[in-house]
Amino acid sequence: MTLFLTDLDGTLLNYAANLKPRAAEMLNRMISGGVLFSYATARRFQTAGQIMQEVAMNIPLITMNGVILADPKTGERISTEYIPERGIEAAKSFIIENNETPIVYAHINGVERVSFLKRSHKAVQSFNDTRKDDPFRHACDDYDELFEGEICYITFLNPESEISSLNAVFSGDNGFSSVTYMDTYAKNLRFYEAWCAGVSKATAALKLKELVGADKIIAFGDNLNDIPMFEVSDECYAVENAVDELKAIATGIIGSNEAMGVPVFMEQQTAKIWDYTPPVNKEPDTARFIAAVGAGFHTHPNDGIGTLNEKPIHAALKHYFSSDSDREAKIGQYYADVAGENGIYEIQTAGWDKLKNKLNVFLEASHVTVVYPHEQRVHNIAVDETTGELIKKSPVRNNKSMTEFFLELYRIKGFLTHPNLTICIAGLEIERINKKTKKPLGLLSEVYLNSSADYRLFLSENLPETFTVKEFKKLSKICKDKIIIEILEYMSVIRKVGKKSNEFIYSVCG
């Protein structure tokens, strides 16, 4: 079996240091299906576990860059690697001599303690101010108190000393492993972290692999402390926002942390792929649709002029996308519009947020095509509601705007990368009577979105190499709302490449 192992900050978590609810849903579904999933983080269990509490973790967790292997339910330490005494002495001497004020992680009589000096430097004070509710925090009066207990980890925040001086002390000869990197969230904050030599996310990953009986590791990361884990993994993937050094040694690049790159990749790797035959001819079958309109009208007759009724459109599309053997079906507690050999079809004009629970069930059972009826050409007519006599016929309106479509698409954004989901835009010609009743006249186009590549059709032909949201909206002929940018970025069609004043700059992906 494969062990999927991910870093947290900047990799699985978004830039607010949170796990998106949809990501938690995806991970829980995969875990309940037997996928081996864990994380390897520089965080302690107490903070990592709180962030990940919505995920039913069921195998050991790697914390503090591999120093501690923890029980996923209780946080109880399965194994701990302590810094040797010679290292502690060297570190203490250096820290006192250079007036450094690190955070020291230790265990005293088996109880965890996070120690810091009361007179700590500004960066440490700010760090501690955000963790006032941590019951393991301990403010120390002096260095002797700071270094009490069995010490497993030392962290400097914006150290006063040169990195080269720190490296000379926190070296393998003194019994240390160490790493320095800029914080994922506060770009002006540098971490320098030191722990026992020979210990890393890599050594912990191999230990975890043996514990769970996995035969393969697929790892995910974003920063320098993930390099050792990448080096012992069978496959390793850097998120799009990762540092260049990690991307250089990665098997591949996946979506960013904000785009839920890790759970999306895992879902694509582990989901059962259901039988599905993509349409060979994307040109609509006009005769078939006219027949479907008639069949739908017979099944769902118009309730009469003056009644808001969109059933004819729904019924016509339902008949169009079904064969003689297809039928409505109850799957779990939900009914599917069409279920047959080519999967499930759901016709939905609006309210796509209501599809979420259905999709969670349907995608586990079949390939799903969600059909969006787009009113591409509209004939507006007015009739006398008593006699049915034509009063007025307005010019035909051609509707190029896809803004409403993207707003609906956004409601199920977390599902769009699922390998068993297809989106179909059905371009309709309709007659709207008295601005109320809608009657389907014809099917003008069918557009199928099966993969990220299909979403490129929404890009303007004259889009420059780099562009802002404003520039994109100005050139777009189908959507002036920034929601299209969020969808295209999520689908890895475009990506952020910089910032100008308060605006992000984007470019089209490879």
C-alpha positions as MATLAB code, in Angstrom:
seq = 'MTLFLTDLDGTLLNYAANLKPRAAEMLNRMISGGVLFSYATARRFQTAGQIMQEVAMNIPLITMNGVILADPKTGERISTEYIPERGIEAAKSFIIENNETPIVYAHINGVERVSFLKRSHKAVQSFNDTRKDDPFRHACDDYDELFEGEICYITFLNPESEISSLNAVFSGDNGFSSVTYMDTYAKNLRFYEAWCAGVSKATAALKLKELVGADKIIAFGDNLNDIPMFEVSDECYAVENAVDELKAIATGIIGSNEAMGVPVFMEQQTAKIWDYTPPVNKEPDTARFIAAVGAGFHTHPNDGIGTLNEKPIHAALKHYFSSDSDREAKIGQYYADVAGENGIYEIQTAGWDKLKNKLNVFLEASHVTVVYPHEQRVHNIAVDETTGELIKKSPVRNNKSMTEFFLELYRIKGFLTHPNLTICIAGLEIERINKKTKKPLGLLSEVYLNSSADYRLFLSENLPETFTVKEFKKLSKICKDKIIIEILEYMSVIRKVGKKSNEFIYSVCG';
ca = [
       0.000    0.000    0.000;
       0.973    3.609   -0.509;
       1.557    5.961    2.397;
       0.603    9.535    1.496;
       2.630   11.886    3.681;
       2.249   15.654    3.621;
       3.739   18.723    5.224;
       1.125   21.049    6.752;
       1.974   24.765    6.602;
       2.137   26.042    3.047;
       1.342   22.582    1.683;
      -1.917   21.165    3.017;
      -3.014   24.290    4.920;
      -4.060   27.526    3.251;
      -2.435   30.896    3.919;
      -4.678   31.422    6.942;
      -3.081   28.281    8.438;
      -6.405   26.468    8.165;
      -7.623   23.308    6.481;
     -10.444   24.066    4.081;
     -13.690   22.213    4.926;
     -13.800   20.647    1.471;
     -10.237   19.358    1.929;
     -11.257   17.769    5.241;
     -14.247   16.118    3.531;
     -12.023   14.702    0.797;
      -9.408   13.404    3.239;
     -12.004   11.793    5.501;
     -13.603   10.008    2.570;
     -10.241    8.672    1.411;
      -9.202    7.602    4.915;
     -12.506    5.784    5.458;
     -11.873    4.026    2.160;
      -8.579    2.638    3.438;
      -6.065    5.201    2.171;
      -2.990    5.556    4.394;
      -2.595    9.258    5.121;
      -0.493   11.165    7.648;
       1.384   14.413    8.008;
       4.956   15.399    8.811;
       5.244   18.859   10.299;
       7.561   21.113   12.268;
       4.599   21.824   14.551;
       3.915   20.113   17.861;
       0.958   17.771   18.106;
      -0.948   20.298   20.225;
      -1.143   22.914   17.458;
      -1.191   20.537   14.499;
      -3.874   18.363   16.068;
      -6.106   21.349   16.703;
      -5.885   22.474   13.082;
      -6.493   18.928   11.817;
      -9.239   18.017   14.273;
     -11.872   17.677   11.528;
      -9.881   14.864    9.898;
     -10.189   11.347   11.326;
      -6.450   10.644   11.411;
      -5.879    6.974   12.180;
      -2.145    6.312   11.805;
       0.800    7.896   13.694;
       1.782   11.501   13.006;
       5.235   12.978   12.480;
       5.764   16.170   14.459;
       8.643   18.543   15.176;
      10.451   17.648   11.950;
      10.632   13.964   12.870;
      11.634   14.295   16.527;
       8.320   12.928   17.799;
       6.075   10.226   16.384;
       2.661   10.766   17.993;
      -0.579    8.848   18.418;
      -3.193   10.409   16.085;
      -5.977   10.389   18.680;
      -4.297   11.380   21.936;
      -0.989   12.889   20.898;
       0.796   10.436   23.181;
       4.422   10.076   22.153;
       5.247    6.813   20.379;
       8.897    7.780   20.094;
      10.999   10.840   20.974;
      14.556   11.733   19.980;
      16.413   13.948   22.510;
      19.411   16.190   21.936;
      22.571   14.669   23.514;
      24.100   16.317   26.578;
      27.185   17.554   24.713;
      24.910   19.421   22.325;
      22.917   21.004   25.134;
      26.080   22.292   26.802;
      27.421   23.765   23.554;
      24.046   25.347   22.752;
      23.610   26.837   26.213;
      27.074   28.407   26.190;
      26.546   29.932   22.761;
      23.062   31.231   23.573;
      24.185   32.907   26.816;
      27.283   34.398   25.226;
      25.293   35.856   22.314;
      22.236   36.920   24.298;
      19.912   34.790   22.188;
      16.398   34.051   23.481;
      15.193   30.830   21.832;
      12.155   28.676   22.560;
      13.187   25.385   24.141;
      11.004   22.250   23.942;
      11.568   19.676   26.639;
       9.944   17.000   28.790;
      10.093   17.149   32.559;
       9.000   13.951   34.274;
       7.323   12.978   31.010;
       5.337   16.219   30.753;
       5.920   18.540   27.815;
       7.159   22.067   28.482;
       7.630   24.930   26.023;
      10.075   27.327   27.687;
      11.043   30.884   26.825;
      12.705   33.749   28.663;
      10.471   36.444   30.102;
      12.798   39.000   28.522;
      12.717   37.374   25.074;
      13.393   39.283   21.877;
      10.488   40.874   20.001;
       9.926   38.040   17.496;
       9.649   35.465   20.284;
       7.321   37.701   22.276;
       5.038   38.131   19.258;
       5.088   34.390   18.614;
       4.142   33.660   22.213;
       1.422   36.294   22.262;
      -0.498   34.252   19.672;
      -0.252   31.144   21.856;
      -1.333   32.408   25.262;
      -3.858   29.589   25.630;
      -1.167   26.920   25.293;
      -1.077   25.177   28.707;
       2.472   23.913   28.094;
       4.024   27.405   27.791;
       6.434   28.299   30.583;
       8.062   31.707   31.085;
      11.567   31.445   32.577;
      13.529   33.903   34.679;
      16.974   32.737   33.575;
      18.901   30.395   31.283;
      19.224   27.621   33.869;
      15.452   27.383   34.060;
      15.202   27.611   30.266;
      17.336   24.491   29.854;
      15.641   22.262   32.417;
      14.443   18.756   31.492;
      15.142   16.449   28.555;
      15.434   18.788   25.593;
      14.298   17.686   22.142;
      14.030   20.894   20.107;
      15.330   24.488   20.046;
      13.829   27.252   17.913;
      15.240   30.706   17.182;
      13.000   33.382   15.685;
      14.930   36.087   13.828;
      18.160   35.155   15.620;
      20.625   37.915   16.419;
      23.592   35.771   15.384;
      24.784   35.103   11.853;
      23.492   31.863   10.328;
      27.078   30.711    9.813;
      27.744   31.107   13.552;
      24.619   29.150   14.407;
      25.573   26.405   11.950;
      29.014   26.102   13.559;
      27.426   25.383   16.950;
      24.362   23.409   15.861;
      26.402   20.967   13.818;
      26.541   17.216   13.512;
      29.762   17.196   15.552;
      27.811   18.654   18.483;
      24.941   16.207   17.994;
      22.549   18.461   16.042;
      20.485   18.560   12.907;
      19.320   22.040   11.915;
      17.418   23.973    9.270;
      16.668   27.618    8.582;
      13.862   29.027    6.433;
      11.506   31.966    6.121;
       8.054   31.593    7.650;
       5.184   30.592    5.370;
       2.887   33.296    6.723;
       5.074   36.168    7.963;
       7.651   36.731    5.245;
       9.875   38.839    7.523;
      10.194   36.044   10.099;
      13.123   33.637    9.918;
      13.147   30.329   11.759;
      16.312   28.561   12.805;
      15.522   25.162   14.321;
      17.808   22.550   15.853;
      17.252   19.025   17.137;
      19.013   15.656   17.470;
      21.515   14.664   14.754;
      20.411   11.912   12.398;
      16.728   12.727   12.914;
      14.504   14.256   10.241;
      11.184   13.972    8.514;
      12.965   11.336    6.421;
      13.934    9.030    9.282;
      10.462    9.392   10.797;
       8.839    8.732    7.422;
      10.738    5.465    7.030;
       9.827    4.474   10.584;
       6.164    5.253    9.899;
       6.278    3.346    6.614;
       7.405    0.239    8.484;
       4.856    0.732   11.288;
       1.871    0.852    8.918;
       3.160   -1.811    6.522;
       3.331    0.475    3.482;
       5.493   -0.426    0.503;
       5.629    3.055   -1.020;
       5.741    6.697    0.141;
       4.288    9.608   -1.822;
       5.281   12.868   -0.115;
       4.152   16.486   -0.474;
       5.899   19.659    0.667;
       6.686   23.312    0.108;
       9.819   24.275    2.041;
      13.439   23.386    2.733;
      12.728   21.187    5.737;
      10.820   18.856    3.404;
      13.924   18.022    1.355;
      14.999   15.013    3.502;
      11.479   13.553    3.291;
      11.511   13.982   -0.492;
      14.851   12.196   -0.742;
      13.527    8.960    0.833;
      10.131    8.964   -0.875;
       9.241    6.890   -3.920;
       7.440    9.894   -5.385;
       7.494   13.481   -4.147;
       5.409   16.432   -5.244;
       5.960   20.111   -4.556;
       2.913   22.356   -4.365;
       2.868   25.153   -6.917;
       3.790   27.721   -4.230;
       6.839   25.740   -3.026;
      10.380   27.107   -2.924;
      12.438   26.528   -6.062;
      14.924   24.254   -4.276;
      12.152   21.771   -3.488;
      10.601   21.975   -6.945;
      13.994   21.133   -8.426;
      14.065   17.682   -6.805;
      10.328   16.911   -6.997;
       8.771   14.195   -9.126;
       6.266   16.813  -10.231;
       4.453   20.039   -9.353;
       0.841   19.922   -8.160;
      -1.756   22.595   -7.374;
      -1.020   25.183   -4.717;
      -1.976   24.992   -1.064;
      -4.820   27.430   -1.727;
      -6.068   25.206   -4.569;
      -6.018   22.144   -2.258;
      -3.293   20.565   -4.383;
      -2.630   17.681   -1.977;
      -6.168   16.296   -1.509;
      -6.933   16.902   -5.192;
      -3.864   14.898   -6.252;
      -4.654   12.152   -3.752;
      -8.250   11.931   -4.953;
      -7.108   11.566   -8.552;
      -4.663    8.831   -7.528;
      -7.021    6.836   -5.319;
     -10.525    7.327   -6.727;
     -12.070    4.401   -8.561;
     -12.504    5.478  -12.171;
     -15.937    4.555  -13.429;
     -16.722    3.610  -17.017;
     -17.561    6.670  -19.058;
     -17.478    7.367  -22.772;
     -16.883   11.057  -23.537;
     -19.029   12.333  -26.421;
     -17.262   11.826  -29.744;
     -19.356   14.404  -31.571;
     -19.836   17.557  -29.530;
     -22.189   19.028  -32.119;
     -25.745   18.833  -30.804;
     -28.163   16.352  -32.377;
     -30.924   18.753  -33.420;
     -33.462   16.115  -34.390;
     -32.891   14.199  -31.196;
     -33.406   17.335  -29.122;
     -36.680   18.229  -30.888;
     -37.887   14.705  -30.174;
     -36.782   15.120  -26.541;
     -38.756   18.368  -26.289;
     -41.860   16.521  -27.431;
     -41.255   13.649  -25.044;
     -40.627   16.059  -22.176;
     -43.752   18.054  -22.951;
     -45.807   14.884  -22.941;
     -44.334   13.891  -19.567;
     -44.469   17.361  -17.999;
     -47.184   19.404  -19.757;
     -47.029   23.148  -19.390;
     -49.038   24.282  -16.396;
     -50.290   27.245  -18.391;
     -49.413   30.801  -19.320;
     -48.738   32.964  -16.296;
     -47.131   30.242  -14.203;
     -43.404   30.261  -13.610;
     -42.472   26.832  -14.923;
     -39.058   25.644  -16.091;
     -39.959   21.950  -16.135;
     -40.102   21.720  -19.957;
     -36.404   22.652  -20.219;
     -35.425   20.184  -17.501;
     -37.578   17.450  -19.027;
     -36.290   18.030  -22.566;
     -32.637   17.817  -21.493;
     -33.395   14.783  -19.361;
     -34.832   12.967  -22.383;
     -32.034   14.205  -24.657;
     -29.259   12.832  -22.426;
     -30.918    9.485  -21.784;
     -31.271    6.339  -23.861;
     -34.133    3.857  -23.906;
     -32.565    1.860  -21.083;
     -31.755    4.861  -18.872;
     -34.060    5.897  -16.061;
     -34.368    7.910  -12.886;
     -32.694    6.081  -10.010;
     -32.392    6.366   -6.275;
     -28.741    6.272   -5.202;
     -28.338    6.375   -1.466;
     -30.954    8.839   -0.281;
     -30.900   10.911   -3.481;
     -32.586   10.605   -6.865;
     -30.579   11.001  -10.062;
     -32.226   12.585  -13.116;
     -30.721   10.003  -15.440;
     -28.787    6.832  -14.598;
     -27.493    4.435  -17.216;
     -24.475    2.805  -18.820;
     -22.728    6.147  -19.312;
     -23.201    7.237  -15.727;
     -25.430    9.724  -13.966;
     -26.736   12.958  -15.500;
     -27.998   15.787  -13.317;
     -29.668   18.789  -14.964;
     -29.345   21.866  -12.748;
     -29.832   25.516  -13.707;
     -29.241   27.165  -10.323;
     -28.654   26.385   -6.667;
     -25.611   24.202   -7.280;
     -24.700   24.370   -3.604;
     -27.513   21.836   -3.153;
     -25.558   19.427   -5.363;
     -22.737   18.970   -2.860;
     -24.324   16.210   -0.787;
     -25.572   14.479   -3.920;
     -22.129   14.572   -5.523;
     -20.507   13.058   -2.447;
     -22.806   10.058   -2.885;
     -23.074    9.892   -6.684;
     -19.324   10.110   -7.378;
     -18.776    7.046   -5.211;
     -21.225    5.120   -7.399;
     -20.720    6.332  -10.968;
     -19.369    8.909  -13.359;
     -21.458   12.077  -13.031;
     -22.262   14.681  -15.681;
     -23.816   17.902  -14.397;
     -25.664   19.689  -17.189;
     -26.034   23.468  -17.034;
     -28.859   24.827  -19.256;
     -27.497   28.072  -20.689;
     -30.067   30.348  -22.337;
     -27.907   31.176  -25.332;
     -30.608   32.584  -27.616;
     -33.838   34.004  -26.194;
     -37.106   34.933  -27.962;
     -39.232   37.164  -25.730;
     -42.918   37.274  -26.598;
     -45.983   38.696  -24.879;
     -49.394   37.051  -25.180;
     -52.820   37.710  -23.800;
     -53.117   35.434  -20.796;
     -56.812   34.937  -21.416;
     -56.945   34.336  -25.170;
     -53.369   33.299  -25.874;
     -53.217   35.915  -28.652;
     -49.757   37.262  -29.552;
     -49.384   40.858  -28.367;
     -45.686   41.575  -28.923;
     -42.579   39.814  -30.212;
     -39.237   41.343  -29.202;
     -35.964   41.012  -31.132;
     -33.984   37.858  -30.459;
     -31.447   38.304  -27.661;
     -28.124   36.460  -27.914;
     -26.733   35.863  -24.455;
     -22.939   35.477  -24.372;
     -22.537   36.054  -20.655;
     -21.406   33.033  -18.632;
     -21.271   34.893  -15.317;
     -24.197   32.969  -13.825;
     -22.578   29.707  -14.886;
     -19.311   30.547  -13.114;
     -21.168   31.610   -9.991;
     -22.850   28.199   -9.914;
     -19.604   26.428  -10.751;
     -17.945   28.119   -7.793;
     -20.511   26.554   -5.453;
     -19.102   23.096   -6.250;
     -15.509   24.216   -6.858;
     -14.067   21.530   -4.598;
     -15.483   18.808   -6.851;
     -14.276   20.148  -10.203;
     -10.998   18.209  -10.230;
     -12.677   14.882   -9.412;
     -11.800   12.371  -12.166;
     -15.393   11.110  -12.295;
     -17.042   14.499  -12.830;
     -17.933   16.155  -16.134;
     -19.614   19.521  -16.579;
     -21.742   20.049  -19.691;
     -22.928   23.471  -20.819;
     -26.031   23.002  -22.945;
     -26.561   26.140  -25.058;
     -30.301   26.499  -25.587;
     -32.604   28.472  -27.804;
     -35.709   29.251  -25.778;
     -38.939   31.148  -25.977;
     -39.853   33.184  -22.911;
     -43.547   33.958  -22.711;
     -44.576   37.021  -20.682;
     -41.138   36.852  -19.015;
     -42.364   33.831  -17.059;
     -42.859   30.573  -18.890;
     -39.852   29.170  -20.756;
     -40.200   26.823  -23.708;
     -37.169   25.055  -25.277;
     -36.894   25.527  -29.052;
     -33.519   24.040  -29.860;
     -30.082   22.944  -28.658;
     -27.375   25.184  -30.139;
     -24.217   23.871  -28.497;
     -22.767   21.327  -26.102;
     -19.533   22.121  -24.262;
     -17.948   19.436  -22.085;
     -15.464   20.143  -19.295;
     -13.739   16.895  -18.359;
     -10.298   18.094  -17.265;
      -8.289   21.203  -16.458;
      -7.260   21.531  -20.104;
     -10.881   21.970  -21.168;
     -11.185   25.134  -19.064;
      -8.614   26.874  -21.270;
     -11.403   27.640  -23.745;
     -12.504   30.423  -21.380;
      -9.243   32.317  -21.952;
      -9.303   35.350  -24.222;
      -7.249   34.909  -27.410;
      -5.479   38.256  -26.968;
      -4.552   37.737  -23.315;
      -1.055   39.150  -22.630;
       1.733   37.081  -21.105;
       0.988   38.505  -17.646;
      -2.203   40.209  -16.525;
      -4.192   41.436  -13.550;
      -7.803   40.611  -12.672;
      -8.910   43.962  -14.121;
      -7.082   43.306  -17.384;
      -8.528   39.800  -17.657;
     -12.093   41.035  -17.043;
     -11.668   43.799  -19.622;
     -10.692   41.273  -22.301;
     -13.190   38.574  -21.358;
     -16.285   38.394  -23.554;
     -18.118   35.903  -21.359;
     -17.607   36.892  -17.710;
     -16.760   40.208  -16.066;
     -16.800   38.807  -12.530;
     -13.539   37.916  -10.764;
     -15.104   34.529   -9.976;
     -13.816   33.274  -13.335;
     -10.249   34.013  -12.173;
     -10.766   31.929   -9.026;
     -12.107   28.997  -11.046;
      -9.318   29.129  -13.626;
      -6.656   29.392  -10.923;
      -8.197   26.476   -9.015;
      -8.188   24.391  -12.197;
      -4.475   25.222  -12.750;
      -5.193   27.086  -15.979;
      -3.661   30.305  -14.653;
      -1.411   31.027  -11.674;
      -0.214   33.949   -9.583;
       3.282   35.074  -10.546;
       3.630   38.298   -8.603;
       1.975   41.400   -7.272;
       1.745   45.012   -8.422;
       0.543   47.423   -5.730;
      -2.528   45.682   -4.346;
      -3.207   43.578   -7.433;
      -2.020   40.038   -8.106;
      -0.362   39.357  -11.440;
      -1.259   36.137  -13.261;
       0.011   34.139  -16.201;
      -1.301   31.133  -18.107;
       0.133   27.855  -16.842;
       2.584   25.943  -19.113;
];
